[in-house]
Amino acid sequence: QEKTEFRVAWSIYVGWMPWGYIEESGLMDKWGEKYGIDVEIVQINDYVESINQYTAGGFDGVAATNMDTLSIPAGSGIDTTALIVGDYSDGNDAVIVKGDATLEGLAGKPVNLVELSVSHYLLARALDSVGLAERDLAGVINTSDADMVAAFQTPEVEAVVTWNPLVSTILEDPQATSVFDSAAIPGEILDLMVVNTDTLAANPDFGRALAGAWYEAMALMAAGDADALTAMAEASGTDLAGYEAQLAATRMFYDPAEAVALAESPDLPQTMENVAQFLFDKGILGVGAPSADFIGIEYPGGTTTGDAGNVQFRFDPTYMQMAADGAL
Amino acid sequence: MRLVNRHPSRRAAIVLAALPFAALALAYVVGSEIRLAANPQDKLLPAPGTIWETAVRLFTVPDPRSGELLVWQDTWASLRRLAIGVGLAAAISLVLGMAIGLLPYLRRTFAGFVAVISMVPPLALLPVLFIVFGLGEVSKIVLITIGIAPFLTRDLSQRVLAIPREQMVKAQTLGASSLVIALRVALPQTLPHLIGGVRLSLGAAWLFLIAAEAVASDVGLGYRIFLVRRYLAMDIILTYVIWITVLAFAIDWTLRWVSRRAFPWMGASL
Amino acid sequence: MRLVNRHPSRRAAIVLAALPFAALALAYVVGSEIRLAANPQDKLLPAPGTIWETAVRLFTVPDPRSGELLVWQDTWASLRRLAIGVGLAAAISLVLGMAIGLLPYLRRTFAGFVAVISMVPPLALLPVLFIVFGLGEVSKIVLITIGIAPFLTRDLSQRVLAIPREQMVKAQTLGASSLVIALRVALPQTLPHLIGGVRLSLGAAWLFLIAAEAVASDVGLGYRIFLVRRYLAMDIILTYVIWITVLAFAIDWTLRWVSRRAFPWMGASL
Amino acid sequence: MGVAPRLPVDGGVVVSFVRVRGLWQSYGGRPILERIDLDVAKGEFVSIVGASGCGKSTFLRLLLAEEMPSRGTIRIEDGPVAREPGRERGVVFQRYSVFPHLTVRANVVAAESFATRRGWLSRAGRQAARDRADALLERIGLAHVADAYPATLSGGMQQRLAIGQALTARPRILLLDEPFGALDPGTRLSMHDFVSELRAETGMTIFMVTHDLAEGFKLGDRVLVFDKPRWDPHEPEAFGATITYDFDARHGGIPYQIKEDDHAAIHA
Amino acid sequence: MGVAPRLPVDGGVVVSFVRVRGLWQSYGGRPILERIDLDVAKGEFVSIVGASGCGKSTFLRLLLAEEMPSRGTIRIEDGPVAREPGRERGVVFQRYSVFPHLTVRANVVAAESFATRRGWLSRAGRQAARDRADALLERIGLAHVADAYPATLSGGMQQRLAIGQALTARPRILLLDEPFGALDPGTRLSMHDFVSELRAETGMTIFMVTHDLAEGFKLGDRVLVFDKPRWDPHEPEAFGATITYDFDARHGGIPYQIKEDDHAAIHA
Ligand SMILES: Nc1ncnc2c1ncn2[C@@H]1O[C@H](COP(=O)(O)OP(=O)(O)OP(=O)(O)O)[C@@H](O)[C@H]1O
Ligand SMILES: Nc1ncnc2c1ncn2[C@@H]1O[C@H](COP(=O)(O)OP(=O)(O)OP(=O)(O)O)[C@@H](O)[C@H]1O
Ligand SMILES: [Mg+2]
Ligand SMILES: [Mg+2]
């Protein structure tokens, strides 16, 4: 149904820092006014909680990864559209061990990570790459991201999988070594802005305003606007240099055309099938999912993977295309 | 007749006691139906039938990944932590509380310290604990222990101080040394209050347990609740919440029973 | 002379009281020196001087981003939540506790329900609360309220029931209606216990506040601790922990003072 | 053995102010009181004595309408049977008879204010009630502690206050359950004088339970003895108590043996 | 006005079992007791009376060595000054004199077992101590409740137990602080008999504080009256109390007016 007030949620992560800047700098208000709507961008400490809130209907959109979008809102039957593909992790997520151990050396050791998160997925992919599986480990220990840095300091922790800015904080420790990071699986961990499909269909201006504001911020970042970057750096609790180091490990799509290209790339369905298989293996793909194909995912051009009769997750490049065309 | 003088009949009393539970259940069922009607996939308020099925599955069907019955594993792990943490706290508090209550020198030394320490929010100290005690069982147990020991210690020392001075003097006139006063006068009269204090602090102990398990763990009731929160499996969360409530109730009831049995001289004051 | 009969002199008492604090400080300084000697960059146990500088900075230098003094902002936000949450819990418990204590019909209806509810671990319900009440102030306040209200309600209803039956009868022989008994006999005798109960539950209230702020907030003491936990900024964490302890102590002291002033007839029993 | 109810007679006509008829009370099937009939004239002072646990307090609770008898009725001036305590029946217990959270004066004022809708007097009424309270406190010798709280008073002063408070509500009968049981002997004696004086002034109808036979005879016009008239040695709890003696204590006719010890205590 | 200490004389030689010399006690600079000198012979029963708050219990605490006097000494048979309570001084308070968590029998056995190192008798000693306890309970009429807890006993039975327990420790002097203050008059009388009997049997030296003058004279050989000999109307707390009268209660010479009321109470 049509409405004029919208709320989207985001949490602190390198690729999502622009959302905070968009709200604080007034960019969002500006674009909202242009389309006659009001969009509130709310920061949530706890990433999972922000997705849960979106799933429960508390927000119209949320900044999330492709994997979590598939498992939580799509898995709960909330038809969700990826409005903006902001970036993919290009080293921001990493497997870190103590000393000069190797990836193969993880066998028989416990690994601390946020279970069922993209870290868990990264670990699965990392183990895959050297022919290991999770059961070869001494186990995975669910550890809150807030305590990951402290956890790494304790003697019994041998390896952690986590994301930035925690990765850079942990790597400051001389005994920390990154043995695998998301640069090895480019384009698999996507940072998205996802919105409710029905809301978007009824309110295309909502999509236009978000895309417009986002790509204006992208233009500022691409141009190296020091004010904008410093604001984002400080909001994420680091300084400009630190933030730029994190950005270096993030493949930001400053140009909307690149984002459209990724959404339309033929690799995307394969990635999503991998993700769906991973989620199914962990038993968290939707309520009582009978197979990894339980949830349908629609790609640009109408192709689908999974159950075409149960499409709950759509990649829709329309609005990014508008930005690329300067049509906003 | 005044409302304060009106008593329900026996049958009415039973109906009345069931009323709020029924109202809660009804509110849940209605809320669940409304949400499920809008979106049959909704996970937030699963139908009671779904919860029941999940509960039965959790308690009887082994987890396909590990081949274990997860609930029992979680329960066992959590109860073990709870028992050790609370047991430690009880032991420390008993010794320290009796010492503070009985010996003026130790009272001067520790009473103020314990009062200040009991105000420190243990949850804020969690990262420090993890680093000092590691991420294993120890830090979880220590969190429970330091979370409830200051309260218990203060409570017990006050109970010891509340033993009538007459009894202390009387014991001395019967030739009791400080040790005998501690063992034969103070200790037996403090033990029932120890059980009472433990019953009071169990709520906090559960909190600390859940908080610690949420931060770093691979088994436990709190771990499971915060893990499945990742995919909004409310059926599992609710099953666990109800299960924890049942456990808490059972523990409380058992402690009260033990206390009644073990300290008949306390009469009705328990 | 028996140890129980040995009293320290006044001067010795002061020294003794300072002893454990000094020991703790010493242990910290030594630990900190050892770690810093091994790794001057170590963040875990910052030197006392560093903590002091951080504390001074936090309390006096405005945050460059917002131009505000963060500690005061956090303190204000957290105290506000605490006050509203605890205030609500106190109000609900007072009404419900008096109703349960005074009116047999309501006692039958709610006593069992409250006993069961008080066993539910509120932290396990946190995800549900956030979903039902959103991520704003409401859910934080509600967490505090439902966290402590059942305990307070049980406590107060027992206090009301403990008012000697003689007083209730006497009030009736003076013509008091149920309302008058509630307002003029039960209420004034319950209020001091309300304050006492609030003092007892403040520890839990802080816990819930910190837990709620850790999940979803953009200001508050718990939020800040949680935020800087990611970077292991122990100097900030310790400053905040000490600050919270001071606040908790001040609140406790104030409540006791109020209670003594407002209820002189309670005599020394407070 | 039961005794026939002794009816107060005034000029040949039976005048009964409080009329108890066929009263039985049992708790959980266990009889406590059996077949009690009693007529008390207006202004009589009735002392009630009996072994511990025989049901004296229970009888007082029934008179007070704090609980309902299993059978039988209690009426004042042939009025309706009361179903709960009210202003027509005043009471003083051994303990807890005054409100600890009110000052001495407020305790007396409470006897007026508690009968209002919300429990507070209007501003106008308040001052008048205070003045009346002060007058009463003057009379019962508590004027100097009018602003103190009961906990700071001695036991005797508390009981004096309790009696004053009960009388301020102008009850039709006053019930005392071992009012002096917790006082030491000296205080007890002065309380006796106090009660006798007040009674002479007000002519109140009073029922007083006491453990102390001497006290019962000293203060009462009548002394009722409660005891079990029937006794089954195999089942000591099978029967309840009733009034086994009803003495006239006014005219010196005391069928009662004073214990030698009492004298011995004094002449040592 | 002070009184010169009356010395017990036996065949011309002064025998003093308990000797109190120049005793002063003050709390926070406020004097409570002043210049007390006293000699008590072995086996004497000394009653202590005085106004409330005049320092009777304080004097008993000093005798007990529960606290130290500001000045002066108390010695038994010219032994050393005691610094804390011990087995040579037994005590019974008005309340809390028995251990609520021990059965009646265990309370008596405690008088033997508490003096051991850990507070428990060896297995061999235990049975013998129990038998002795049962014998004592038989004598003091509590054998039938040997396994009950004190809370289920009446006040009189509790005090009887407390006295029995205190005597089991075979103290050299026994101190009683208003031991019957909380009992009702009937129970009180039977306790008097009980104490008199026990005393006749044991010949114990006893100090008893009481509120009840009659009780003091009935039981005591001597009655000491505590009062303030000096009085400053501007500063009522400037001076402490001392022994102002020391009556001989044995030979019937009672310079003491029995209150009329006491008789009135009985003859009503
Ligand atoms: N509400 C009650 N329910 C069950 N039994 C009761 C109740 N009230 C009193 N009784 C029993 O009734 C008997 C009489 O009690 P009551 O208090 O009337 O005795 P009493 O004569 O006043 O004794 P005392 O002199 O000790 O005060 C006792 O055996 C008591 O246990
Ligand atoms: N430990 C103490 N510190 C300060 N003052 C005390 C202490 N003990 C007693 N007093 C004061 O000393 C005075 C005498 O007290 P004590 O208890 O000896 O009187 P008492 O004669 O036994 O009175 P009562 O007949 O009421 O028992 C009182 O004014 C009391 O307040
Ligand atoms: Mg009674
Ligand atoms: Mg005294």
CSV table of C-alpha atoms in Angstrom, one decimal, chain B:
chain,number,residue,atom,x,y,z
B,1,MET,CA,-19.3,-7.1,52.6
B,2,ARG,CA,-15.9,-5.5,52.1
B,3,LEU,CA,-13.8,-6.9,49.3
B,4,VAL,CA,-11.0,-7.7,51.8
B,5,ASN,CA,-13.4,-10.1,53.5
B,6,ARG,CA,-14.7,-11.8,50.4
B,7,HIS,CA,-13.2,-15.2,49.8
B,8,PRO,CA,-13.7,-17.3,46.7
B,9,SER,CA,-15.0,-20.8,47.0
B,10,ARG,CA,-12.6,-23.6,46.4
B,11,ARG,CA,-13.8,-24.3,43.0
B,12,ALA,CA,-13.8,-20.6,42.1
B,13,ALA,CA,-10.2,-20.3,43.4
B,14,ILE,CA,-9.0,-23.0,40.9
B,15,VAL,CA,-10.7,-21.2,38.0
B,16,LEU,CA,-9.3,-17.9,39.1
B,17,ALA,CA,-5.8,-19.2,39.3
B,18,ALA,CA,-6.0,-20.6,35.8
B,19,LEU,CA,-7.5,-17.4,34.4
B,20,PRO,CA,-4.3,-15.4,33.7
B,21,PHE,CA,-2.6,-18.3,32.2
B,22,ALA,CA,-5.6,-18.9,29.9
B,23,ALA,CA,-5.7,-15.2,29.0
B,24,LEU,CA,-2.0,-15.2,28.1
B,25,ALA,CA,-2.5,-18.4,26.0
B,26,LEU,CA,-5.5,-16.9,24.3
B,27,ALA,CA,-3.7,-13.6,23.5
B,28,TYR,CA,-0.9,-15.6,22.0
B,29,VAL,CA,-3.1,-17.8,19.9
B,30,VAL,CA,-5.1,-14.8,18.6
B,31,GLY,CA,-1.9,-12.9,17.8
B,32,SER,CA,-0.4,-15.9,16.1
B,33,GLU,CA,-3.5,-16.5,14.0
B,34,ILE,CA,-3.6,-12.9,12.8
B,35,ARG,CA,0.0,-12.9,11.8
B,36,LEU,CA,-0.1,-16.4,10.2
B,37,ALA,CA,-3.2,-15.4,8.2
B,38,ALA,CA,-1.3,-12.4,6.8
B,39,ASN,CA,1.9,-14.5,6.1
B,40,PRO,CA,1.8,-18.3,6.5
B,41,GLN,CA,5.6,-18.3,6.7
B,42,ASP,CA,5.7,-15.9,9.6
B,43,LYS,CA,8.2,-17.0,12.2
B,44,LEU,CA,7.5,-14.5,14.9
B,45,LEU,CA,4.5,-16.0,16.6
B,46,PRO,CA,4.4,-19.7,15.5
B,47,ALA,CA,1.2,-21.5,16.0
B,48,PRO,CA,0.9,-23.4,19.3
B,49,GLY,CA,0.8,-26.6,17.3
B,50,THR,CA,4.1,-25.7,15.6
B,51,ILE,CA,5.7,-25.0,19.0
B,52,TRP,CA,4.5,-28.3,20.3
B,53,GLU,CA,5.9,-30.2,17.3
B,54,THR,CA,9.2,-28.4,17.6
B,55,ALA,CA,9.3,-29.1,21.3
B,56,VAL,CA,8.6,-32.8,20.8
B,57,ARG,CA,11.2,-32.9,18.0
B,58,LEU,CA,13.8,-31.1,20.1
B,59,PHE,CA,13.3,-33.4,23.1
B,60,THR,CA,13.1,-36.7,21.2
B,61,VAL,CA,14.7,-36.5,17.7
B,62,PRO,CA,18.5,-36.4,17.6
B,63,ASP,CA,20.0,-33.5,15.8
B,64,PRO,CA,21.0,-34.7,12.3
B,65,ARG,CA,24.3,-32.8,12.5
B,66,SER,CA,25.6,-34.2,15.7
B,67,GLY,CA,23.4,-37.2,16.3
B,68,GLU,CA,22.6,-35.9,19.8
B,69,LEU,CA,19.5,-34.7,21.6
B,70,LEU,CA,20.4,-31.0,21.7
B,71,VAL,CA,18.0,-30.0,24.4
B,72,TRP,CA,19.4,-32.5,26.9
B,73,GLN,CA,23.0,-31.6,25.9
B,74,ASP,CA,22.3,-27.9,26.4
B,75,THR,CA,20.4,-28.5,29.6
B,76,TRP,CA,23.1,-30.6,31.1
B,77,ALA,CA,25.9,-28.1,30.1
B,78,SER,CA,23.9,-25.1,31.5
B,79,LEU,CA,22.9,-26.8,34.7
B,80,ARG,CA,26.4,-27.9,35.3
B,81,ARG,CA,27.7,-24.3,34.9
B,82,LEU,CA,24.9,-23.0,37.1
B,83,ALA,CA,25.4,-25.6,39.8
B,84,ILE,CA,29.2,-25.0,40.0
B,85,GLY,CA,28.9,-21.2,39.8
B,86,VAL,CA,26.1,-21.0,42.4
B,87,GLY,CA,27.8,-23.6,44.6
B,88,LEU,CA,31.1,-21.7,44.5
B,89,ALA,CA,29.3,-18.5,45.3
B,90,ALA,CA,27.4,-20.1,48.1
B,91,ALA,CA,30.6,-21.6,49.6
B,92,ILE,CA,32.5,-18.3,49.4
B,93,SER,CA,29.6,-16.3,50.8
B,94,LEU,CA,29.0,-18.7,53.6
B,95,VAL,CA,32.6,-18.5,54.8
B,96,LEU,CA,33.0,-14.8,54.1
B,97,GLY,CA,29.6,-13.9,55.5
B,98,MET,CA,30.1,-15.8,58.7
B,99,ALA,CA,33.6,-14.3,59.1
B,100,ILE,CA,32.2,-10.8,58.6
B,101,GLY,CA,29.3,-11.5,60.9
B,102,LEU,CA,31.3,-13.0,63.7
B,103,LEU,CA,34.7,-11.4,63.7
B,104,PRO,CA,35.0,-7.7,64.3
B,105,TYR,CA,38.4,-7.5,62.7
B,106,LEU,CA,37.2,-9.1,59.5
B,107,ARG,CA,34.0,-7.2,59.6
B,108,ARG,CA,36.0,-3.9,59.5
B,109,THR,CA,38.2,-5.2,56.7
B,110,PHE,CA,35.6,-6.6,54.3
B,111,ALA,CA,32.2,-5.2,55.0
B,112,GLY,CA,32.8,-1.9,53.1
B,113,PHE,CA,34.7,-3.7,50.3
B,114,VAL,CA,31.9,-6.2,49.7
B,115,ALA,CA,29.3,-3.4,49.8
B,116,VAL,CA,31.2,-1.5,47.1
B,117,ILE,CA,31.9,-4.7,45.0
B,118,SER,CA,28.3,-5.6,45.1
B,119,MET,CA,27.5,-2.4,43.1
B,120,VAL,CA,29.9,-3.3,40.2
B,121,PRO,CA,27.9,-4.4,37.2
B,122,PRO,CA,29.4,-7.8,36.4
B,123,LEU,CA,28.1,-7.7,32.8
B,124,ALA,CA,30.3,-4.7,32.1
B,125,LEU,CA,33.3,-6.7,33.3
B,126,LEU,CA,32.6,-9.6,31.0
B,127,PRO,CA,35.4,-8.8,28.5
B,128,VAL,CA,37.9,-8.6,31.3
B,129,LEU,CA,36.7,-12.0,32.6
B,130,PHE,CA,37.1,-13.6,29.3
B,131,ILE,CA,40.7,-12.4,29.0
B,132,VAL,CA,41.6,-13.3,32.5
B,133,PHE,CA,39.8,-16.7,32.6
B,134,GLY,CA,39.7,-17.6,28.9
B,135,LEU,CA,36.6,-18.4,26.9
B,136,GLY,CA,36.0,-21.8,28.4
B,137,GLU,CA,33.9,-23.0,31.2
B,138,VAL,CA,35.9,-21.1,33.8
B,139,SER,CA,34.8,-17.6,32.8
B,140,LYS,CA,31.2,-18.5,32.6
B,141,ILE,CA,31.3,-20.0,36.1
B,142,VAL,CA,33.3,-17.0,37.4
B,143,LEU,CA,30.7,-14.6,36.0
B,144,ILE,CA,27.9,-16.4,37.9
B,145,THR,CA,30.0,-16.5,41.0
B,146,ILE,CA,31.1,-12.9,41.1
B,147,GLY,CA,27.7,-11.9,39.9
B,148,ILE,CA,25.9,-13.3,43.0
B,149,ALA,CA,28.5,-13.8,45.7
B,150,PRO,CA,28.6,-10.1,46.9
B,151,PHE,CA,24.8,-10.1,47.4
B,152,LEU,CA,24.9,-13.4,49.1
B,153,THR,CA,27.8,-12.4,51.3
B,154,ARG,CA,26.0,-9.3,52.4
B,155,ASP,CA,22.8,-11.1,53.1
B,156,LEU,CA,24.5,-13.8,55.1
B,157,SER,CA,26.7,-11.5,57.1
B,158,GLN,CA,23.6,-9.6,58.1
B,159,ARG,CA,21.9,-12.8,59.1
B,160,VAL,CA,24.8,-13.7,61.3
B,161,LEU,CA,24.8,-10.3,62.8
B,162,ALA,CA,21.0,-10.7,63.5
B,163,ILE,CA,21.6,-13.7,65.7
B,164,PRO,CA,20.6,-12.4,69.1
B,165,ARG,CA,23.6,-11.2,71.1
B,166,GLU,CA,22.1,-13.2,74.0
B,167,GLN,CA,22.9,-16.5,72.1
B,168,MET,CA,26.5,-15.5,71.5
B,169,VAL,CA,27.0,-14.6,75.2
B,170,LYS,CA,25.2,-17.8,76.3
B,171,ALA,CA,27.4,-19.9,74.1
B,172,GLN,CA,30.5,-18.3,75.7
B,173,THR,CA,29.2,-19.0,79.2
B,174,LEU,CA,28.9,-22.6,78.1
B,175,GLY,CA,32.6,-22.4,77.3
B,176,ALA,CA,32.4,-22.2,73.5
B,177,SER,CA,35.5,-20.9,71.6
B,178,SER,CA,35.1,-18.7,68.5
B,179,LEU,CA,35.4,-21.8,66.4
B,180,VAL,CA,32.6,-23.6,68.3
B,181,ILE,CA,30.4,-20.5,68.1
B,182,ALA,CA,30.9,-20.4,64.4
B,183,LEU,CA,30.3,-24.1,63.9
B,184,ARG,CA,27.6,-24.8,66.4
B,185,VAL,CA,25.7,-21.5,66.8
B,186,ALA,CA,26.2,-19.4,63.7
B,187,LEU,CA,26.5,-22.0,61.0
B,188,PRO,CA,23.3,-24.0,61.6
B,189,GLN,CA,21.3,-20.8,62.0
B,190,THR,CA,22.8,-19.4,58.8
B,191,LEU,CA,22.4,-22.4,56.5
B,192,PRO,CA,18.6,-21.9,56.0
B,193,HIS,CA,19.2,-18.3,55.1
B,194,LEU,CA,21.9,-19.5,52.7
B,195,ILE,CA,19.3,-21.6,50.9
B,196,GLY,CA,16.9,-18.7,51.0
B,197,GLY,CA,19.6,-16.4,49.6
B,198,VAL,CA,20.4,-18.8,46.8
B,199,ARG,CA,16.8,-19.1,45.9
B,200,LEU,CA,16.6,-15.3,45.7
B,201,SER,CA,19.8,-15.1,43.5
B,202,LEU,CA,19.0,-17.9,41.2
B,203,GLY,CA,17.2,-15.4,38.9
B,204,ALA,CA,20.4,-13.4,38.6
B,205,ALA,CA,22.5,-16.5,38.2
B,206,TRP,CA,20.4,-17.6,35.2
B,207,LEU,CA,20.8,-14.1,33.7
B,208,PHE,CA,24.6,-14.3,34.0
B,209,LEU,CA,24.6,-17.8,32.6
B,210,ILE,CA,22.6,-16.8,29.6
B,211,ALA,CA,24.7,-13.7,29.1
B,212,ALA,CA,27.9,-15.6,29.3
B,213,GLU,CA,26.7,-18.4,27.0
B,214,ALA,CA,25.5,-15.8,24.5
B,215,VAL,CA,29.0,-14.4,24.2
B,216,ALA,CA,31.1,-17.5,23.7
B,217,SER,CA,30.0,-21.1,23.8
B,218,ASP,CA,29.2,-24.1,21.7
B,219,VAL,CA,26.6,-25.7,23.9
B,220,GLY,CA,24.1,-24.5,26.5
B,221,LEU,CA,20.6,-23.2,26.8
B,222,GLY,CA,21.6,-19.5,26.4
B,223,TYR,CA,23.9,-20.4,23.5
B,224,ARG,CA,21.0,-22.0,21.7
B,225,ILE,CA,18.6,-19.2,22.2
B,226,PHE,CA,21.0,-16.6,20.9
B,227,LEU,CA,22.1,-18.8,18.1
B,228,VAL,CA,18.7,-19.5,16.7
B,229,ARG,CA,17.9,-15.8,17.1
B,230,ARG,CA,19.9,-15.6,13.9
B,231,TYR,CA,17.2,-17.0,11.9
B,232,LEU,CA,14.3,-16.0,14.1
B,233,ALA,CA,13.3,-19.5,15.1
B,234,MET,CA,10.8,-18.4,17.6
B,235,ASP,CA,9.4,-21.9,18.0
B,236,ILE,CA,12.8,-23.0,19.3
B,237,ILE,CA,13.3,-19.9,21.4
B,238,LEU,CA,9.9,-20.2,23.0
B,239,THR,CA,10.4,-23.9,23.7
B,240,TYR,CA,13.7,-23.1,25.4
B,241,VAL,CA,12.2,-20.2,27.4
B,242,ILE,CA,9.4,-22.4,28.7
B,243,TRP,CA,11.9,-25.1,29.4
B,244,ILE,CA,14.1,-22.8,31.3
B,245,THR,CA,11.1,-21.6,33.3
B,246,VAL,CA,10.2,-25.1,34.2
B,247,LEU,CA,13.8,-25.8,35.2
B,248,ALA,CA,13.9,-22.7,37.3
B,249,PHE,CA,10.7,-23.6,39.0
B,250,ALA,CA,11.8,-27.1,39.7
B,251,ILE,CA,15.1,-25.9,41.2
B,252,ASP,CA,13.3,-23.3,43.4
B,253,TRP,CA,10.8,-25.9,44.6
B,254,THR,CA,13.5,-28.4,45.4
B,255,LEU,CA,15.4,-25.9,47.4
B,256,ARG,CA,12.4,-24.9,49.4
B,257,TRP,CA,11.6,-28.6,50.0
B,258,VAL,CA,15.2,-29.3,51.1
B,259,SER,CA,15.1,-26.2,53.4
B,260,ARG,CA,11.8,-27.3,55.0
B,261,ARG,CA,13.1,-30.8,55.5
B,262,ALA,CA,16.5,-29.9,56.8
B,263,PHE,CA,15.6,-27.1,59.2
B,264,PRO,CA,12.4,-28.2,60.9
B,265,TRP,CA,13.1,-25.8,63.8
B,266,MET,CA,12.6,-22.8,61.4
B,267,GLY,CA,8.9,-23.6,61.6
B,268,ALA,CA,6.7,-21.6,59.2
B,269,SER,CA,9.1,-18.8,58.7
B,270,LEU,CA,10.5,-20.4,55.5
